[in-house]
Tab-separated table of C-alpha atoms in Angstrom:
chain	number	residue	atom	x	y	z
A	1	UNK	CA	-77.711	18.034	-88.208
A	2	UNK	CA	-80.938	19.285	-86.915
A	3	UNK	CA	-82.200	15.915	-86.412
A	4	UNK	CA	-85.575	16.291	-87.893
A	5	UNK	CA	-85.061	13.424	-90.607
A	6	UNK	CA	-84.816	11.310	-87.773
A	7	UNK	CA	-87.685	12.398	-85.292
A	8	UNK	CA	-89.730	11.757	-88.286
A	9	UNK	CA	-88.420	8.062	-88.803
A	10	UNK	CA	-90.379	5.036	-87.215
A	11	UNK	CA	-88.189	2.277	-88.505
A	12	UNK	CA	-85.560	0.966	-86.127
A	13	UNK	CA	-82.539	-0.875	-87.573
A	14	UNK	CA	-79.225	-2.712	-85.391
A	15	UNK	CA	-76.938	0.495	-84.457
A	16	UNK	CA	-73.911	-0.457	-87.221
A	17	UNK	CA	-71.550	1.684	-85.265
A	18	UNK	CA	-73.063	-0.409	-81.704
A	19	UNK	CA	-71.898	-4.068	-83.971
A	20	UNK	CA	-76.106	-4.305	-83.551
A	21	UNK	CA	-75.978	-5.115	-80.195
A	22	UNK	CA	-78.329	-1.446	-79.939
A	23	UNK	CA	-81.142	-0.086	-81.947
A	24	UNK	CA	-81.525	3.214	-83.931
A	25	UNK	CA	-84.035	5.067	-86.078
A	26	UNK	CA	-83.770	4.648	-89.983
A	27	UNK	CA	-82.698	8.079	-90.577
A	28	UNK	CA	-79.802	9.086	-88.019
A	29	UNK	CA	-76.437	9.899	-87.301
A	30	UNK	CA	-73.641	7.528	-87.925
A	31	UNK	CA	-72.168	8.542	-84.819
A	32	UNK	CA	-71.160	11.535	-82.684
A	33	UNK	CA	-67.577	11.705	-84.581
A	34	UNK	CA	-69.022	11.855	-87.699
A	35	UNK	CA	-67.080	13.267	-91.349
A	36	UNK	CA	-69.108	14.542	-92.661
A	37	UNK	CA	-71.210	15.345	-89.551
A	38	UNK	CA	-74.677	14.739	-91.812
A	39	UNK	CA	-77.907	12.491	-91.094
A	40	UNK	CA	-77.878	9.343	-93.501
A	41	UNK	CA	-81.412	7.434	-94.626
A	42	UNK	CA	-81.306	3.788	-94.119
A	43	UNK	CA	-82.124	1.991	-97.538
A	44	UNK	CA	-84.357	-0.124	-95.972
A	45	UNK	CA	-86.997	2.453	-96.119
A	46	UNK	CA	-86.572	3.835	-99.454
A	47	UNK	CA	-89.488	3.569	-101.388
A	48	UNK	CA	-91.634	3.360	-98.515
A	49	UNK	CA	-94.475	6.177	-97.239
A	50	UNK	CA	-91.852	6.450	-94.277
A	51	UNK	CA	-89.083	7.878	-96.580
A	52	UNK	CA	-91.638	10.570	-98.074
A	53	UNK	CA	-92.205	11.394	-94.796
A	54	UNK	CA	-88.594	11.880	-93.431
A	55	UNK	CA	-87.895	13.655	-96.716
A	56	UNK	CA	-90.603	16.209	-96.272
A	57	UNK	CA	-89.520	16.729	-92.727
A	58	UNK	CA	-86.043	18.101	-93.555
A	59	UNK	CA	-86.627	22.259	-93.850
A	60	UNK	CA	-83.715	22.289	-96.101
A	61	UNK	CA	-84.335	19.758	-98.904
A	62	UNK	CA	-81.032	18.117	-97.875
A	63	UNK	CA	-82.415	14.995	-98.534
A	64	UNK	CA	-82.399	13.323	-102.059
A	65	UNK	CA	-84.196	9.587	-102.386
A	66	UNK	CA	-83.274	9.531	-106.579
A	67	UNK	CA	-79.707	9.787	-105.588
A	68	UNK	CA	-77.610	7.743	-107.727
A	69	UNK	CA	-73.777	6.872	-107.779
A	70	UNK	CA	-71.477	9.415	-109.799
A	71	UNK	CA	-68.016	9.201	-110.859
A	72	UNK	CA	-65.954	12.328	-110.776
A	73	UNK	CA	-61.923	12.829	-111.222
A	74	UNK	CA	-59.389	14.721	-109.195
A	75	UNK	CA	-56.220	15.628	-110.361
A	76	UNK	CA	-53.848	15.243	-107.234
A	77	UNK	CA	-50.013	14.822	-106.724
A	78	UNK	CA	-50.063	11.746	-104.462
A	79	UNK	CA	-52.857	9.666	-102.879
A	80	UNK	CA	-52.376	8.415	-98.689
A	81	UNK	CA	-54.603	5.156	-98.285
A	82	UNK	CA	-55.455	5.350	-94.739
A	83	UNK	CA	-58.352	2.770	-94.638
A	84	UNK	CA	-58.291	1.128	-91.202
A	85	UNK	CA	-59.091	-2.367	-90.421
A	86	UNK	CA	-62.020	-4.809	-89.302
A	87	UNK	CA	-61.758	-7.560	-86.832
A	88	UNK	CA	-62.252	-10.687	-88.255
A	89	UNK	CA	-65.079	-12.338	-88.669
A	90	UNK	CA	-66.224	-14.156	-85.435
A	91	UNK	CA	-68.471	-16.163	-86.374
A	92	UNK	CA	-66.015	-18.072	-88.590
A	93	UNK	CA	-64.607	-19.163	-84.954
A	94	UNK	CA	-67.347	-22.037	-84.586
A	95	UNK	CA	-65.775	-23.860	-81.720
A	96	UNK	CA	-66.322	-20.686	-79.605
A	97	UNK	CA	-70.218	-20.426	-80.566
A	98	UNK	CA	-70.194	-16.703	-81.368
A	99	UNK	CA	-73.462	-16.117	-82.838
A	100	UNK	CA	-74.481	-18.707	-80.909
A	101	UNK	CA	-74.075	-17.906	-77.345
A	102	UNK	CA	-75.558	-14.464	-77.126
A	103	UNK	CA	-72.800	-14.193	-73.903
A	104	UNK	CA	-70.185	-14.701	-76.619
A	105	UNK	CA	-68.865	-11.111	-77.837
A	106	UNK	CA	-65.454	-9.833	-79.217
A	107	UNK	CA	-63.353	-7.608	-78.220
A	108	UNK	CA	-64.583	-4.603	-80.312
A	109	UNK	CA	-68.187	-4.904	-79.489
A	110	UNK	CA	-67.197	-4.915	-75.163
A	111	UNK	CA	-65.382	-1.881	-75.943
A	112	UNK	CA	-68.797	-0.411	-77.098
A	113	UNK	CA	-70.382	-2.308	-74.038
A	114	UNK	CA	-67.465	0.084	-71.969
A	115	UNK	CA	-67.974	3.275	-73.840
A	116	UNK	CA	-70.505	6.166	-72.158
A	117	UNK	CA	-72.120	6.715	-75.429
A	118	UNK	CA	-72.564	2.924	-76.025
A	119	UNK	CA	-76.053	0.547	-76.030
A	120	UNK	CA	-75.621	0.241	-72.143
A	121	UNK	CA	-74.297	3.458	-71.595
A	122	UNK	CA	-71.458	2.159	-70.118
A	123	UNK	CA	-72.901	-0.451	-68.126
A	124	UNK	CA	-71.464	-4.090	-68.388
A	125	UNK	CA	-74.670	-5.702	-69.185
A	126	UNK	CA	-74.948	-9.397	-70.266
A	127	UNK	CA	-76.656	-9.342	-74.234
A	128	UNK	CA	-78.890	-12.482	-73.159
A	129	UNK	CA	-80.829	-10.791	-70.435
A	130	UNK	CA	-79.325	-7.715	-69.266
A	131	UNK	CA	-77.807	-8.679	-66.275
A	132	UNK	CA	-74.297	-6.950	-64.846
A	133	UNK	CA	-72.016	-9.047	-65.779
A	134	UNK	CA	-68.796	-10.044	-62.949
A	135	UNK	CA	-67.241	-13.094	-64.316
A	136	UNK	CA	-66.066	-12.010	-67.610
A	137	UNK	CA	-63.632	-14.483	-69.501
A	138	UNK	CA	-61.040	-13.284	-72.049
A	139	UNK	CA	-59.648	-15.328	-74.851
A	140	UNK	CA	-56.949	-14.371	-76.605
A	141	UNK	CA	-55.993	-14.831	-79.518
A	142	UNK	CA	-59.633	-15.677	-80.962
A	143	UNK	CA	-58.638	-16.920	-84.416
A	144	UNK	CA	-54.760	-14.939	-84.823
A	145	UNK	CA	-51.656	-17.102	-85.019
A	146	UNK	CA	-53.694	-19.896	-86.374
A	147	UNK	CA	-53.480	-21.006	-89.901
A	148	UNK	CA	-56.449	-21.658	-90.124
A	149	UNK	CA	-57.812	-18.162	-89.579
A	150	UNK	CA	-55.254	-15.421	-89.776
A	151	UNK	CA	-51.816	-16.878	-88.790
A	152	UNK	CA	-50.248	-13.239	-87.694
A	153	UNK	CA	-50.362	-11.913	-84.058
A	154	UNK	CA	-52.290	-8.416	-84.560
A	155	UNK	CA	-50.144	-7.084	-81.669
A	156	UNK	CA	-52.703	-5.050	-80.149
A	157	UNK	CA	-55.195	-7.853	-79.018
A	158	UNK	CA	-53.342	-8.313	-75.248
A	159	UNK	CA	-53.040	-4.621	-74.127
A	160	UNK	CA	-56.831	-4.159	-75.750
A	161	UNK	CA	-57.730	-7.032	-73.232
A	162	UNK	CA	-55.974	-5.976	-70.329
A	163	UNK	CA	-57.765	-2.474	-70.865
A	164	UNK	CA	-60.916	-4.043	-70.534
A	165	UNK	CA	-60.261	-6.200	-67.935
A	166	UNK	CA	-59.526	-2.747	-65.849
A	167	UNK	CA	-63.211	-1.714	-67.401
A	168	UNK	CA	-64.718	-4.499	-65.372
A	169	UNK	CA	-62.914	-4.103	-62.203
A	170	UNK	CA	-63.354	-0.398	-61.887
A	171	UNK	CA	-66.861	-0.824	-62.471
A	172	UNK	CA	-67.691	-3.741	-60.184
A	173	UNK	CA	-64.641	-4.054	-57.330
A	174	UNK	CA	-65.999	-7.492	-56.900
A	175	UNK	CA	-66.066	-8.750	-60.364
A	176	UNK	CA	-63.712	-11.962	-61.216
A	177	UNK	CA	-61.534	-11.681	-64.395
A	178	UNK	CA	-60.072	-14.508	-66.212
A	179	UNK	CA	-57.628	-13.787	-69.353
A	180	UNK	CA	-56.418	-16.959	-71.907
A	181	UNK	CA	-53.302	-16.471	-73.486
A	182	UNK	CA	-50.575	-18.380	-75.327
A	183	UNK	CA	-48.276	-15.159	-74.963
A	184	UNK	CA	-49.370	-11.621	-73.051
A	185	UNK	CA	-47.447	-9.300	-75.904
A	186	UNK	CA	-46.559	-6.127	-73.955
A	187	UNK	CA	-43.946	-4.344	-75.513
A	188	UNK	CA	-41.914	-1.148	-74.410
A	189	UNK	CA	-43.682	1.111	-72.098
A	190	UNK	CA	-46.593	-1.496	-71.910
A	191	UNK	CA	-44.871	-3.954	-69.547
A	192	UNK	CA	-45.746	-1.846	-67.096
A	193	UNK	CA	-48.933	-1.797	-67.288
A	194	UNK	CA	-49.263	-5.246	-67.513
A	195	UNK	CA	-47.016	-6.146	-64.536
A	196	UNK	CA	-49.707	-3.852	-62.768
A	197	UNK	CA	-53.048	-5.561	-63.898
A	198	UNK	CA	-51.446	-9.105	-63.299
A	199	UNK	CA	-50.616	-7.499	-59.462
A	200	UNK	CA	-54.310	-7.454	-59.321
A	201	UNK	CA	-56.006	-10.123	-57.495
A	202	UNK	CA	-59.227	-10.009	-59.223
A	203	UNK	CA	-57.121	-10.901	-62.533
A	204	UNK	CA	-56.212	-14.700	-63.197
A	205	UNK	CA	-54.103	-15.387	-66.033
A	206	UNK	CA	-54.188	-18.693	-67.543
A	207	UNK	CA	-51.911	-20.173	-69.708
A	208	UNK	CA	-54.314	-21.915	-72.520
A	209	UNK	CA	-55.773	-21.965	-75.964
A	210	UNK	CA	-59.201	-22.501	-74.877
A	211	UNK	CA	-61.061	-25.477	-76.621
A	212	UNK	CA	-64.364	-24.726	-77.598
A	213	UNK	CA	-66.775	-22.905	-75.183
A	214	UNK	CA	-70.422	-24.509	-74.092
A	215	UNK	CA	-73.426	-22.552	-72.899
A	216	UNK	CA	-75.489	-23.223	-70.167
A	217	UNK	CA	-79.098	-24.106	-71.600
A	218	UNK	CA	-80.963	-22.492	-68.202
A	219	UNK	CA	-78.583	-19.731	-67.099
A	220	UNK	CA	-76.856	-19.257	-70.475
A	221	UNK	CA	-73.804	-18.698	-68.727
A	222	UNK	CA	-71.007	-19.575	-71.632
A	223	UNK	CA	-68.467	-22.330	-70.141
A	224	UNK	CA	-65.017	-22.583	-71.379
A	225	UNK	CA	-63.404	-25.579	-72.483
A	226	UNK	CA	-59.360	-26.282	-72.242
A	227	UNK	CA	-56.093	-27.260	-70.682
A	228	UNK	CA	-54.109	-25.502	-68.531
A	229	UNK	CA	-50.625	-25.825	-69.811
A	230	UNK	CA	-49.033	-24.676	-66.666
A	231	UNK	CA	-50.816	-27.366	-64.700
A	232	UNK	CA	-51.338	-29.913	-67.360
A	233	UNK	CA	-55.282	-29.706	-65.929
A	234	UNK	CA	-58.060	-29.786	-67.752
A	235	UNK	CA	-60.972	-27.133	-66.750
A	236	UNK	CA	-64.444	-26.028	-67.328
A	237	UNK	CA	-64.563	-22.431	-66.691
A	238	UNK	CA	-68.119	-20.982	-65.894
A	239	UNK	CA	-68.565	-16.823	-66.884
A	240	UNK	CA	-71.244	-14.665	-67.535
A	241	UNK	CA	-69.431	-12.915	-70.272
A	242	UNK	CA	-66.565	-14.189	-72.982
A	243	UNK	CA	-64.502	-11.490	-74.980
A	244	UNK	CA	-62.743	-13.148	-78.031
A	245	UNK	CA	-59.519	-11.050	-78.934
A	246	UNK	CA	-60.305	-11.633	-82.520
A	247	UNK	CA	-57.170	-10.340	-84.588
A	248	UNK	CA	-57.041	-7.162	-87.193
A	249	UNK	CA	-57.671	-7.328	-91.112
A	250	UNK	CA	-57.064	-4.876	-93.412
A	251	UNK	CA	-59.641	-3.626	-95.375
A	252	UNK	CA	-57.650	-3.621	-98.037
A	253	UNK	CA	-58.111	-7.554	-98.031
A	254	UNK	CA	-61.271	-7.138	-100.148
A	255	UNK	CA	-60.954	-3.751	-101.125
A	256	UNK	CA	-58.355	-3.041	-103.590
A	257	UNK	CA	-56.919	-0.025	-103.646
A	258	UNK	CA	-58.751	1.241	-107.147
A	259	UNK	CA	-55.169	1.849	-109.170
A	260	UNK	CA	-56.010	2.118	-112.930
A	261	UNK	CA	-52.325	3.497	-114.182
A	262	UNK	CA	-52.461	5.814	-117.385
A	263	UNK	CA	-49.508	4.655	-119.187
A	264	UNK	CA	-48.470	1.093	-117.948
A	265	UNK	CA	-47.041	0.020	-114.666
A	266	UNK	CA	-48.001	-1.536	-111.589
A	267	UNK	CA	-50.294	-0.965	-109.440
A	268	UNK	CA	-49.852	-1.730	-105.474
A	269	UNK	CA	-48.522	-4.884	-104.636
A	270	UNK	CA	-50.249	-6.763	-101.193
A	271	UNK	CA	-48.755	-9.605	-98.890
A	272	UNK	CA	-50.861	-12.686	-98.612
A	273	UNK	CA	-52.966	-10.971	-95.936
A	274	UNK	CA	-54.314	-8.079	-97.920
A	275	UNK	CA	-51.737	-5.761	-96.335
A	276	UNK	CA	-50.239	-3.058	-98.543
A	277	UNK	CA	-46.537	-4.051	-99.053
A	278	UNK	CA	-44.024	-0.731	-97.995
A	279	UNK	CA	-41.995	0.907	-101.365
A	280	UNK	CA	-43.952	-1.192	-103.936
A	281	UNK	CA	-46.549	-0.339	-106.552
A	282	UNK	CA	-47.148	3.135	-107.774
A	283	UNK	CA	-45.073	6.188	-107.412
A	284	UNK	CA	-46.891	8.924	-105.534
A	285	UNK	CA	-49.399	5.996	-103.585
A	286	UNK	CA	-48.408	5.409	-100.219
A	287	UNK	CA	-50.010	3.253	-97.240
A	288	UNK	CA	-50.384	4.314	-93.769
A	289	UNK	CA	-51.639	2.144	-90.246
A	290	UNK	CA	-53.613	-0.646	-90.566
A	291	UNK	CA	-53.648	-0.529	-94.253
A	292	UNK	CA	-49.684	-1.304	-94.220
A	293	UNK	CA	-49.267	-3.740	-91.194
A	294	UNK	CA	-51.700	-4.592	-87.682
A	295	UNK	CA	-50.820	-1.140	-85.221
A	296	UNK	CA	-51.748	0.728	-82.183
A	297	UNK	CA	-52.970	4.350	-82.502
A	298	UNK	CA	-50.224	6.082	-81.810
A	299	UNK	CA	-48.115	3.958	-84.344
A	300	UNK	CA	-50.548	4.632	-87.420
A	301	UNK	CA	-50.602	8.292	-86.122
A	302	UNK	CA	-46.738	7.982	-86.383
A	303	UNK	CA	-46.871	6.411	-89.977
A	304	UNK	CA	-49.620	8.819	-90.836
A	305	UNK	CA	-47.459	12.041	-90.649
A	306	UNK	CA	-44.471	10.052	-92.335
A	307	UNK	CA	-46.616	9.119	-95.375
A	308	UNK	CA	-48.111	12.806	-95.106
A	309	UNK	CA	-44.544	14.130	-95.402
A	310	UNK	CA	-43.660	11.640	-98.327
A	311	UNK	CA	-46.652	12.669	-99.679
A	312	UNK	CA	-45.845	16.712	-99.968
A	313	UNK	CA	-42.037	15.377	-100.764
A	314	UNK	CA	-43.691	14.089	-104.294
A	315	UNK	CA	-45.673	16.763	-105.116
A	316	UNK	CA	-42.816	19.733	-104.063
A	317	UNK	CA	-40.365	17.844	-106.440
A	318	UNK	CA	-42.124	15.406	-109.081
A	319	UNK	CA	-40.826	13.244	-111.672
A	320	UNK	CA	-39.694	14.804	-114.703
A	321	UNK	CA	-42.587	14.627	-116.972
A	322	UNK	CA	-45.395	14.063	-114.387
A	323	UNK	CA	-47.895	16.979	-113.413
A	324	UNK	CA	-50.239	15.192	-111.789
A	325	UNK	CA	-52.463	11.375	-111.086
A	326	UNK	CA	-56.146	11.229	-111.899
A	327	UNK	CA	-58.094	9.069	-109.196
């Protein structure tokens, strides 16, 4: 972690961690979290003069350009498959011109717009051409509950929005929020919070599945497109920034989790969504957050120590005839 891999690098590639809305040099640091905290080579360069270069740099040969995939087995008791989610694809969501409309963003990529160590540092800056942005529109439910696209609520899309919308107030007292819903989900604890932002008179709920949103050719401002339920009354809502509350999918949707049983049986079975179904598949193979079902933090921390505890349960007191699982 020295950082001289990437001094040496010229090549800058989209930030992965920033969704690409930031740049980064070719050699770097995933991000300031990172396990395991190490400097990784982007593959763009290999083969290139650049990647001698930012291989000679490192002073303790860390870095290997021949390095090729290896298999390797572990014998273990139990395996937790903890593997997080993604938020669905947004540029799928044509009608709202993501992709498009460089004002367009989802909800993942204004959280990095929020965050201190983000491609604005923190600043609510407009993608098009930088400028603060004080009329920021949120849609919810940006492709969830719709056949369509994924036709489950992810459950954490409305208190993720109203979050945000607290982002842009505290950060510009004068900015104008507008939220979209078809249902604010605030369970438990959370109505509270959500009885507070909608006190706030910089907040305007409206009751709507917007249409399709429109940019602005000269100002680029992105204009939304519905029906106000409420009111029966069409609009045409001018911002300078839309966040689509684009649902949660399991990344166990296209990655399998890699069972290969020794002696017959099945594997883990998955709901139509790629979700892990609870109590099915392999003994000693158990699923935990996002993996399982769409949940906050503190609920996959919750189901984290429960599978951990399930997990020592099967290897304290295994089935007769079973000393271990190769993976």
């Amino acid at each position: 972690c020295c950082g001289k891999c990437s001094e040496a690098a010229t090549t800058e590639i989209p930030n992965p961690f920033d969704y690409g809305m930031g740049r980064i040099k070719a050699a770097y640091l995933p991000h300031e979290l990172a396990f395991p905290m190490r400097y990784v080579v982007d593959p763009s360069v290999i083969g290139t003069e650049e990647a001698q270069r930012i291989q000679a740099s490192c002073p303790y040969g860390a870095i290997d350009l021949a390095m090729r995939p290896q298999t390797f087995t572990l014998q273990v008791g139990a395996v937790i498959w903890a593997t997080g989610w993604k938020p669905y694809p947004s540029e799928r969501l044509t009608a709202f011109g993501f992709g498009l409309h460089p004002n367009v963003i989802n909800n993942v990529m204004m959280e990095r717009l929020a965050a201190e160590n983000g491609p604005t540092r923190g600043k609510l800056l407009r993608p098009s051409d930088g400028r603060e942005a004080k009329r920021v529109a949120f849609v919810q439910c940006a492709g969830s509950r719709d056949e369509n696209h994924l036709a489950y609520c992810s459950g954490i899309c409305c208190m993720a929005s109203l979050k945000q919308a607290c982002y842009v107030r505290e950060r510009y007292p004068d900015a104008e929020v507008a939220i979209f819903y078809i249902d604010i989900r605030a369970d438990g604890r959370y109505d509270d919070f959500y009885a507070k932002v909608r006190k706030d008179p910089g907040v305007t709920f409206i009751k709507s599945k917007v249409a399709r949103i429109e940019e602005d050719p000269e100002s680029r401002d992105p204009i939304l497109i519905g029906e106000n339920t409420m009111t029966c009354q069409l609009y045409r809502h001018r911002a300078d920034l839309v966040v689509l509350a684009t649902g949660m999918v399991p990344n166990t949707a296209d990655a399998k989790i890699p069972f290969q049983p020794a002696s017959g049986g099945a594997g883990p079975e998955y709901d139509s969504y790629g979700f892990v179904v609870p109590g099915t598949g392999a003994d000693g193979i158990f699923a935990s957050g996002c993996a399982k079902e769409p949940v906050d933090v503190s609920t996959s921390a919750l189901q984290s120590t429960a599978a951990a505890l399930r997990a020592i349960q099967t290897v304290v007191s295994p089935p007769a005839g079973r000393t271990g699982r190769s993976v």
